[in-house]
Tab-separated table of C-alpha atoms in Angstrom:
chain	number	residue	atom	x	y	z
A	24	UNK	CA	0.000	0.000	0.000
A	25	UNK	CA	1.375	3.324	-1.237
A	26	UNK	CA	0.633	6.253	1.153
A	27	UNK	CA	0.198	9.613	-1.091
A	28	UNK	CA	1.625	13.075	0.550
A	29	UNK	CA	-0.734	15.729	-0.389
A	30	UNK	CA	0.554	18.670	-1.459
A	31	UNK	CA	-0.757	22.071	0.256
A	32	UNK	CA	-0.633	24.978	-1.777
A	33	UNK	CA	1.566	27.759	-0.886
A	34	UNK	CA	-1.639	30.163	-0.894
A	35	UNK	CA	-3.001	27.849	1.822
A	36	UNK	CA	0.028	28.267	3.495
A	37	UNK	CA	0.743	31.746	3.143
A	38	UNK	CA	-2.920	32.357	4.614
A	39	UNK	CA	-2.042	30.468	7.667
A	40	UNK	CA	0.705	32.450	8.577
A	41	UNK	CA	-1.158	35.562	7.653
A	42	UNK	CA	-3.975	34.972	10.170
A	43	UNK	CA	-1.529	33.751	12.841
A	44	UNK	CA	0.215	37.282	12.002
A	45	UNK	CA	-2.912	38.768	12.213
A	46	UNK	CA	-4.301	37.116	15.431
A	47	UNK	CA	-0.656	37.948	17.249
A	48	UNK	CA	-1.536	41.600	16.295
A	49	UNK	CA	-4.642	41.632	17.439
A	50	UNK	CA	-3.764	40.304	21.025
A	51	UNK	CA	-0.834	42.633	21.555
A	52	UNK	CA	-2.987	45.485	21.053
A	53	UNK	CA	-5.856	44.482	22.855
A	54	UNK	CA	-3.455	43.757	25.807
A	55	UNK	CA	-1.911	47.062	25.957
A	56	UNK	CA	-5.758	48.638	25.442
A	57	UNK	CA	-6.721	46.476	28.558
A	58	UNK	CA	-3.326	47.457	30.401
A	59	UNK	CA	-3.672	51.311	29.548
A	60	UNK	CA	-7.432	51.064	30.911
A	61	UNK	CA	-6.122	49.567	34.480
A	62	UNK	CA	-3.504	51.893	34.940
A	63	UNK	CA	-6.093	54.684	34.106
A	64	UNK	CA	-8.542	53.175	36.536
A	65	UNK	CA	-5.581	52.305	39.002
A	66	UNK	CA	-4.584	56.620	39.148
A	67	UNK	CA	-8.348	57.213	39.539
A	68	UNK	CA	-8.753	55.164	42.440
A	69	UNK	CA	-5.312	56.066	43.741
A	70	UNK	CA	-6.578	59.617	43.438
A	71	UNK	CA	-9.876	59.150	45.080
A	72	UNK	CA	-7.956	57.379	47.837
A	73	UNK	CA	-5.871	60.631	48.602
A	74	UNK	CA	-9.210	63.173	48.390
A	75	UNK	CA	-10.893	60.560	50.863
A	76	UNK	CA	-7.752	60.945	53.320
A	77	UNK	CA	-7.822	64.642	53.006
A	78	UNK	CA	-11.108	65.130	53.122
A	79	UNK	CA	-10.987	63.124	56.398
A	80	UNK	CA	-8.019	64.726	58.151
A	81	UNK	CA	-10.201	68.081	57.338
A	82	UNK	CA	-13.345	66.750	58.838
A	83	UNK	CA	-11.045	65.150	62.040
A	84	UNK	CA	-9.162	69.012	62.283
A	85	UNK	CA	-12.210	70.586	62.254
A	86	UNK	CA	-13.357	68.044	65.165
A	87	UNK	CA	-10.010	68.747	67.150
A	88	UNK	CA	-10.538	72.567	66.761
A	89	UNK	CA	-14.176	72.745	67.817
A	90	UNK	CA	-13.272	70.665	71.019
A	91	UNK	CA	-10.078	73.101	71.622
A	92	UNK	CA	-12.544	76.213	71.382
A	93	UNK	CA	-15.384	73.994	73.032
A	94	UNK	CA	-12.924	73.752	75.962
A	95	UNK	CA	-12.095	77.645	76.131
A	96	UNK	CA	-15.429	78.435	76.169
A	97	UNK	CA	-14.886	80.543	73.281
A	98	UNK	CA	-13.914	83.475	75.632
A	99	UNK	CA	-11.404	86.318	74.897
A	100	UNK	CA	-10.493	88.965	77.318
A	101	UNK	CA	-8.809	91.983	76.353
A	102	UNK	CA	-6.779	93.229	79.935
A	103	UNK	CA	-6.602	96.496	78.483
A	104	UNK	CA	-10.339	97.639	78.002
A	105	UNK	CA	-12.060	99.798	80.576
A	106	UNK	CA	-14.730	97.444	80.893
A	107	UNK	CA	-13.253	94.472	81.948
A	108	UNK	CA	-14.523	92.039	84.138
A	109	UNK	CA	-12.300	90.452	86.227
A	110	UNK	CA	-14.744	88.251	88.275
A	111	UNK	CA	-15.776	86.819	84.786
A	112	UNK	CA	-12.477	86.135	83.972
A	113	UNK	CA	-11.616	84.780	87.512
A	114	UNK	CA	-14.763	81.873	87.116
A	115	UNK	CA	-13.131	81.158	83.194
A	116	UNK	CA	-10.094	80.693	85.055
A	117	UNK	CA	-11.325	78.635	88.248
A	118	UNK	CA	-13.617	76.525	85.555
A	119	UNK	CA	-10.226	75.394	83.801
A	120	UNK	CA	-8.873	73.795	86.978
């Protein structure tokens, strides 16, 4: 029994390389589409991240400065003006300690 070889053509051929060619192509730039939207997505969230933290060491400052005036009472006295009151600024002072 004689086995034949079949012969492809070389247009056959060519064509297979041409879609392989083709098909590399295509999944190179799809990757770096798919990479460039991640690292786009990556700086948004990374961004996001940082107004977050800002925006929460602004709402925790705010906090820390209410309590600080909180705690003073929110009372200036000016020494100098005729119309002090010292017995008003005696009970701030005895209310601190």
């Amino acid at each position: 029994m004689s086995t034949q070889i079949r012969q492809v053509s070389s247009l056959f051929k060519i064509g297979r390389w041409a879609v392989l060619g083709a098909g590399l192509s295509y999944g190179w730039v799809h990757a770096r589409t798919l990479r460039k939207e991640a690292d786009v997505k990556r700086i948004d969230n990374e961004y996001a991240r940082k107004v977050a933290l800002i925006e929460e060491a602004k709402r925790k400052y705010a906090e820390q400065k209410a309590a600080e005036s909180g705690s003073s009472s929110g009372q200036s006295f000016n020494f100098e003006d005729p119309s002090f009151d010292f017995e008003k600024w005696a009970k701030h002072v005895e209310s601190k300690f």
